[in-house]
Amino acid sequence: MNFLKTTVKDLHQDLIAKELSVSDLTKETFDNIKATDDRYEAFITLMEEQALGQAQNLDENGIEEDQILAGIPFGIKDNMVTKDVQTTAASRILKDFKPVYSAAVLENLEQAGAIGVGKLNLDEFAMGSTTETSYYKQTKNAWDQTKIPGGSSGGSAVAVAAGQVPFALGSDTGGSIRQPAAFNGIVGLKPTYGRVSRWGLIAFASSLDQIGPLTRTVEDNALVLNAIAGYDARDQTSSKKTVPDFTAGLTGDVKGMKIAIPKEYFGKGVDPKVVEVVKAGIAQLEALGAKVEEVSLPHTKYGVAAYYILGSSEASSNLQRFDGIRYGFRAENVKTLEDLYVQTRTQGFGDEVKRRIMLGTYSLSAGSYDAYFKKAAQVRTLIANEFQNVFAQYDLIIAPTTPNIAYGFGENQDDPQVAYMNDALTIPVNLAGLPGISINAGFVDGLPVGMQLIGNRFEEAKIYQAAYAFEQATRLFEKIPGGEN
Amino acid sequence: MTTNNITQAEVEHVASLAKLALTEQEKTIFTNQLDKIFEVVDTLAEVDTEGVEPTYSMTDGENELREDEAVDAKQRAALLQNAPETQETLIKVPAILTAGEDK
């Protein structure tokens, strides 16, 4: 069974009415994944044994009406650790690594009764925006298999868009949930920094990383966030703020909501056809009663530069732990410990990861620290302050998620400068720790265009409110990938 | 605007700090690519950051101390299963010092 026309709520109704057993649902989910994944190559590892065991337990114990996620299958980006299940971060260096614990978000979902069915492909260590840097496989866009799926949560976005799972978890450091969600026409939320525990997420850039849900609809997205949000003592950056019911504002009403349109997000480098679709989306919200005004975020153009310094610096530090000693891949035929470190890392990491480790190491080294690392952190302050000025007067910011629609494999690969600019519209949100969502706003040349809604810190509910109103007015989620391209 | 023009020698230096070995061809490619990245990064120099506090994290929390309690996680066997080479309850690694160094 596929989930192209099914929401979490539909499935829940069928499960509590006993029209469908959890075991049958789980089996049919695997049947469909096996039948379709040659085409999409979204999954690195399937978790069939664990999933079927969990399903049987649920069937024996029954599902209550308030257990909305119980029995619902989902996919996991393979940079979240899963107890006893291979976790690779799409890197050779973690080949055959089986963690001894599961990430906090997975504990939460297991408690809610949701069933993890497999680990999804990504760019190696989540570094990239195409999923092409994975050591294991090349995931294809759900709408056109000759196009990149986006990244780094490419497997997560495609598994949802292609109907393999009703929802998936991704992680977003500079756009890695929102950008593949945009390229596959689905809903992807990066929550506020601190909203969701990062415990058990393999760290890329710890001050920017955040886990979030990818779903077909806004309501499903809010339901998943309800389950994974909240304080966790094991992540010192997780917030103690009360977690509201994120579905509460899904009324379809946006009357009086004040929306800011930052002119820098519609300018040079952004495809005019993308601009046109997003502007039409904004006009739709205006027609529903929102008040829309143009604003300026002048430091936007420095976001990419600041991000590459800060993100790579943190990565160079976080990735020091991969040395071939305690777990994962270890190089053979080495004579000394030094040799073991160097050969393991040289053979274990791909080029994009090496590039960022070197950039980060350089930025943090004596003589470069003030000019790069500290300077980037100061620019980060300016970007965060600029957003705060806008949120003093507006409820939301709306812009395109990406400058372009999904492009072909191999394009931009030799020129990291061009590839990095593709993230220019998502990165500032991570730098400022804000929540942001991408929803489908329409199509250009048959491929989806993402509209990004950015909220003030901890105001995911407002984002969902406007996203839901737009989604219900346009019902674009009813348009599904045809499959033949 | 000044560009950094990262040199091949600097690339070799950071690679060695990061415990990475590069082939001659990789040294050229990475130097060219990093040089292009620095063209973007060097635009930061245009921004007036006089007196601006740096931001290293957007967390709303503060550092907190917990009770220092010993916990027996009883996970030694499971953890050792992931190690590429073990001997009894230990992880095995090659010689730390090469012959002649430990005199």
Tab-separated table of N, CA and C in Angstrom, chain A residues 49-122:
chain	number	residue	atom	x	y	z
A	49	GLU	N	12.067	-6.503	10.796
A	49	GLU	CA	11.853	-7.363	11.966
A	49	GLU	C	11.320	-6.558	13.163
A	50	GLN	N	12.004	-5.448	13.454
A	50	GLN	CA	11.581	-4.616	14.581
A	50	GLN	C	10.160	-4.089	14.360
A	51	ALA	N	9.899	-3.626	13.122
A	51	ALA	CA	8.607	-3.008	12.823
A	51	ALA	C	7.469	-4.007	12.971
A	52	LEU	N	7.670	-5.222	12.455
A	52	LEU	CA	6.596	-6.210	12.530
A	52	LEU	C	6.339	-6.657	13.977
A	53	GLY	N	7.418	-6.708	14.770
A	53	GLY	CA	7.266	-7.046	16.188
A	53	GLY	C	6.447	-5.991	16.918
A	54	GLN	N	6.773	-4.748	16.638
A	54	GLN	CA	6.057	-3.627	17.256
A	54	GLN	C	4.579	-3.632	16.826
A	55	ALA	N	4.361	-3.928	15.554
A	55	ALA	CA	2.988	-3.959	15.013
A	55	ALA	C	2.161	-5.034	15.718
A	56	GLN	N	2.771	-6.191	15.903
A	56	GLN	CA	2.052	-7.288	16.557
A	56	GLN	C	1.648	-6.901	17.987
A	57	ASN	N	2.584	-6.272	18.705
A	57	ASN	CA	2.277	-5.794	20.059
A	57	ASN	C	1.092	-4.853	20.065
A	58	LEU	N	1.072	-3.935	19.109
A	58	LEU	CA	-0.020	-2.963	19.049
A	58	LEU	C	-1.347	-3.658	18.744
A	59	ASP	N	-1.299	-4.621	17.853
A	59	ASP	CA	-2.533	-5.357	17.537
A	59	ASP	C	-3.055	-6.103	18.761
A	60	GLU	N	-2.125	-6.645	19.546
A	60	GLU	CA	-2.549	-7.379	20.743
A	60	GLU	C	-3.111	-6.449	21.822
A	61	ASN	N	-2.483	-5.274	21.950
A	61	ASN	CA	-2.889	-4.367	23.025
A	61	ASN	C	-3.974	-3.376	22.632
A	62	GLY	N	-4.192	-3.194	21.346
A	62	GLY	CA	-5.214	-2.263	20.877
A	62	GLY	C	-4.740	-0.812	20.876
A	63	ILE	N	-5.389	0.006	20.082
A	63	ILE	CA	-5.030	1.421	19.952
A	63	ILE	C	-6.183	2.272	20.472
A	64	GLU	N	-5.842	3.235	21.330
A	64	GLU	CA	-6.861	4.146	21.868
A	64	GLU	C	-7.094	5.291	20.887
A	65	GLU	N	-8.240	5.944	21.039
A	65	GLU	CA	-8.591	7.035	20.123
A	65	GLU	C	-7.632	8.219	20.191
A	66	ASP	N	-7.036	8.415	21.391
A	66	ASP	CA	-6.142	9.567	21.506
A	66	ASP	C	-4.692	9.231	21.093
A	67	GLN	N	-4.448	7.999	20.683
A	67	GLN	CA	-3.100	7.637	20.216
A	67	GLN	C	-3.018	7.817	18.705
A	68	ILE	N	-2.964	9.062	18.309
A	68	ILE	CA	-3.107	9.390	16.892
A	68	ILE	C	-2.002	8.789	16.007
A	69	LEU	N	-0.790	8.622	16.566
A	69	LEU	CA	0.307	8.100	15.737
A	69	LEU	C	0.519	6.593	15.905
A	70	ALA	N	-0.281	5.957	16.771
A	70	ALA	CA	-0.060	4.530	17.033
A	70	ALA	C	-0.296	3.699	15.775
A	71	GLY	N	0.688	2.889	15.436
A	71	GLY	CA	0.572	2.016	14.270
A	71	GLY	C	0.943	2.673	12.954
A	72	ILE	N	1.252	3.958	12.984
A	72	ILE	CA	1.565	4.684	11.740
A	72	ILE	C	3.040	4.464	11.375
A	73	PRO	N	3.312	3.978	10.172
A	73	PRO	CA	4.697	3.756	9.760
A	73	PRO	C	5.404	5.082	9.437
A	74	PHE	N	6.697	5.126	9.713
A	74	PHE	CA	7.455	6.328	9.338
A	74	PHE	C	8.899	5.977	9.007
A	75	GLY	N	9.543	6.915	8.279
A	75	GLY	CA	10.936	6.737	7.892
A	75	GLY	C	11.842	7.674	8.677
A	76	ILE	N	13.100	7.261	8.820
A	76	ILE	CA	14.055	7.987	9.669
A	76	ILE	C	15.290	8.349	8.854
A	77	LYS	N	15.622	9.614	8.814
A	77	LYS	CA	16.873	10.013	8.159
A	77	LYS	C	18.023	9.270	8.843
A	78	ASP	N	18.943	8.741	8.047
A	78	ASP	CA	19.937	7.842	8.619
A	78	ASP	C	21.084	8.557	9.344
A	79	ASN	N	20.802	9.751	9.862
A	79	ASN	CA	21.776	10.371	10.783
A	79	ASN	C	21.213	10.440	12.200
A	80	MET	N	20.116	9.677	12.417
A	80	MET	CA	19.575	9.548	13.778
A	80	MET	C	19.843	8.124	14.226
A	81	VAL	N	20.420	7.967	15.409
A	81	VAL	CA	20.838	6.630	15.806
A	81	VAL	C	19.642	5.771	16.196
A	82	THR	N	19.712	4.488	15.790
A	82	THR	CA	18.653	3.520	16.046
A	82	THR	C	19.295	2.316	16.714
A	83	LYS	N	18.787	1.957	17.879
A	83	LYS	CA	19.351	0.840	18.645
A	83	LYS	C	19.367	-0.437	17.806
A	84	ASP	N	20.526	-1.039	17.710
A	84	ASP	CA	20.723	-2.321	17.012
A	84	ASP	C	20.466	-2.288	15.506
A	85	VAL	N	20.203	-1.105	14.953
A	85	VAL	CA	19.983	-0.996	13.504
A	85	VAL	C	21.077	-0.116	12.905
A	86	GLN	N	21.725	-0.625	11.866
A	86	GLN	CA	22.810	0.099	11.206
A	86	GLN	C	22.463	1.576	10.990
A	87	THR	N	23.366	2.454	11.392
A	87	THR	CA	23.193	3.896	11.256
A	87	THR	C	24.444	4.439	10.570
A	88	THR	N	24.295	4.954	9.353
A	88	THR	CA	25.488	5.247	8.539
A	88	THR	C	25.806	6.722	8.370
A	89	ALA	N	24.824	7.619	8.559
A	89	ALA	CA	24.969	9.025	8.160
A	89	ALA	C	25.395	9.107	6.686
A	90	ALA	N	25.074	8.051	5.915
A	90	ALA	CA	25.426	7.964	4.489
A	90	ALA	C	26.923	8.052	4.246
A	91	SER	N	27.707	7.677	5.274
A	91	SER	CA	29.163	7.739	5.155
A	91	SER	C	29.759	6.343	5.218
A	92	ARG	N	30.835	6.148	4.477
A	92	ARG	CA	31.551	4.871	4.572
A	92	ARG	C	32.126	4.690	5.977
A	93	ILE	N	32.463	5.809	6.628
A	93	ILE	CA	33.154	5.714	7.916
A	93	ILE	C	32.267	5.100	9.005
A	94	LEU	N	30.935	5.080	8.779
A	94	LEU	CA	30.044	4.451	9.760
A	94	LEU	C	29.436	3.149	9.238
A	95	LYS	N	30.054	2.580	8.234
A	95	LYS	CA	29.530	1.332	7.680
A	95	LYS	C	29.433	0.281	8.804
A	96	ASP	N	28.286	-0.392	8.854
A	96	ASP	CA	28.039	-1.475	9.821
A	96	ASP	C	27.973	-1.013	11.282
A	97	PHE	N	27.906	0.279	11.530
A	97	PHE	CA	27.791	0.777	12.904
A	97	PHE	C	26.375	0.528	13.430
A	98	LYS	N	26.284	-0.195	14.552
A	98	LYS	CA	24.973	-0.434	15.170
A	98	LYS	C	24.935	0.207	16.549
A	99	PRO	N	24.252	1.332	16.674
A	99	PRO	CA	24.222	2.068	17.952
A	99	PRO	C	23.610	1.237	19.075
A	100	VAL	N	23.970	1.587	20.304
A	100	VAL	CA	23.431	0.872	21.466
A	100	VAL	C	22.223	1.605	22.067
A	101	TYR	N	21.809	2.694	21.443
A	101	TYR	CA	20.615	3.406	21.923
A	101	TYR	C	19.931	4.079	20.740
A	102	SER	N	18.691	4.551	20.974
A	102	SER	CA	17.958	5.263	19.930
A	102	SER	C	17.833	6.742	20.285
A	103	ALA	N	17.777	7.578	19.259
A	103	ALA	CA	17.647	9.026	19.440
A	103	ALA	C	16.386	9.370	20.237
A	104	ALA	N	16.432	10.495	20.954
A	104	ALA	CA	15.305	10.922	21.787
A	104	ALA	C	14.003	11.017	20.979
A	105	VAL	N	14.071	11.558	19.767
A	105	VAL	CA	12.853	11.687	18.950
A	105	VAL	C	12.244	10.322	18.645
A	106	LEU	N	13.109	9.314	18.531
A	106	LEU	CA	12.608	7.972	18.223
A	106	LEU	C	12.002	7.322	19.464
A	107	GLU	N	12.571	7.633	20.622
A	107	GLU	CA	11.938	7.190	21.882
A	107	GLU	C	10.530	7.791	21.969
A	108	ASN	N	10.434	9.091	21.652
A	108	ASN	CA	9.128	9.768	21.715
A	108	ASN	C	8.117	9.120	20.777
A	109	LEU	N	8.570	8.859	19.563
A	109	LEU	CA	7.643	8.295	18.577
A	109	LEU	C	7.281	6.851	18.925
A	110	GLU	N	8.250	6.128	19.489
A	110	GLU	CA	7.943	4.757	19.879
A	110	GLU	C	6.889	4.757	20.988
A	111	GLN	N	7.047	5.707	21.911
A	111	GLN	CA	6.067	5.832	22.986
A	111	GLN	C	4.677	6.164	22.437
A	112	ALA	N	4.659	6.942	21.359
A	112	ALA	CA	3.380	7.293	20.720
A	112	ALA	C	2.846	6.136	19.882
A	113	GLY	N	3.653	5.088	19.737
A	113	GLY	CA	3.199	3.909	18.997
A	113	GLY	C	3.510	3.919	17.511
A	114	ALA	N	4.178	4.965	17.039
A	114	ALA	CA	4.534	5.021	15.617
A	114	ALA	C	5.607	3.974	15.323
A	115	ILE	N	5.619	3.503	14.087
A	115	ILE	CA	6.483	2.369	13.741
A	115	ILE	C	7.549	2.772	12.721
A	116	GLY	N	8.791	2.812	13.185
A	116	GLY	CA	9.907	3.129	12.289
A	116	GLY	C	10.130	1.976	11.330
A	117	VAL	N	10.101	2.254	10.027
A	117	VAL	CA	10.229	1.156	9.053
A	117	VAL	C	11.578	1.130	8.350
A	118	GLY	N	12.345	2.225	8.431
A	118	GLY	CA	13.640	2.168	7.765
A	118	GLY	C	14.410	3.460	7.856
A	119	LYS	N	15.692	3.348	7.432
A	119	LYS	CA	16.616	4.469	7.487
A	119	LYS	C	16.787	5.044	6.083
A	120	LEU	N	16.677	6.362	6.010
A	120	LEU	CA	16.598	7.026	4.709
A	120	LEU	C	17.889	7.732	4.316
A	121	ASN	N	18.113	7.732	3.013
A	121	ASN	CA	19.349	8.275	2.446
A	121	ASN	C	19.453	9.797	2.647
A	122	LEU	N	20.693	10.266	2.654
A	122	LEU	CA	20.984	11.687	2.878
A	122	LEU	C	22.342	12.001	2.262
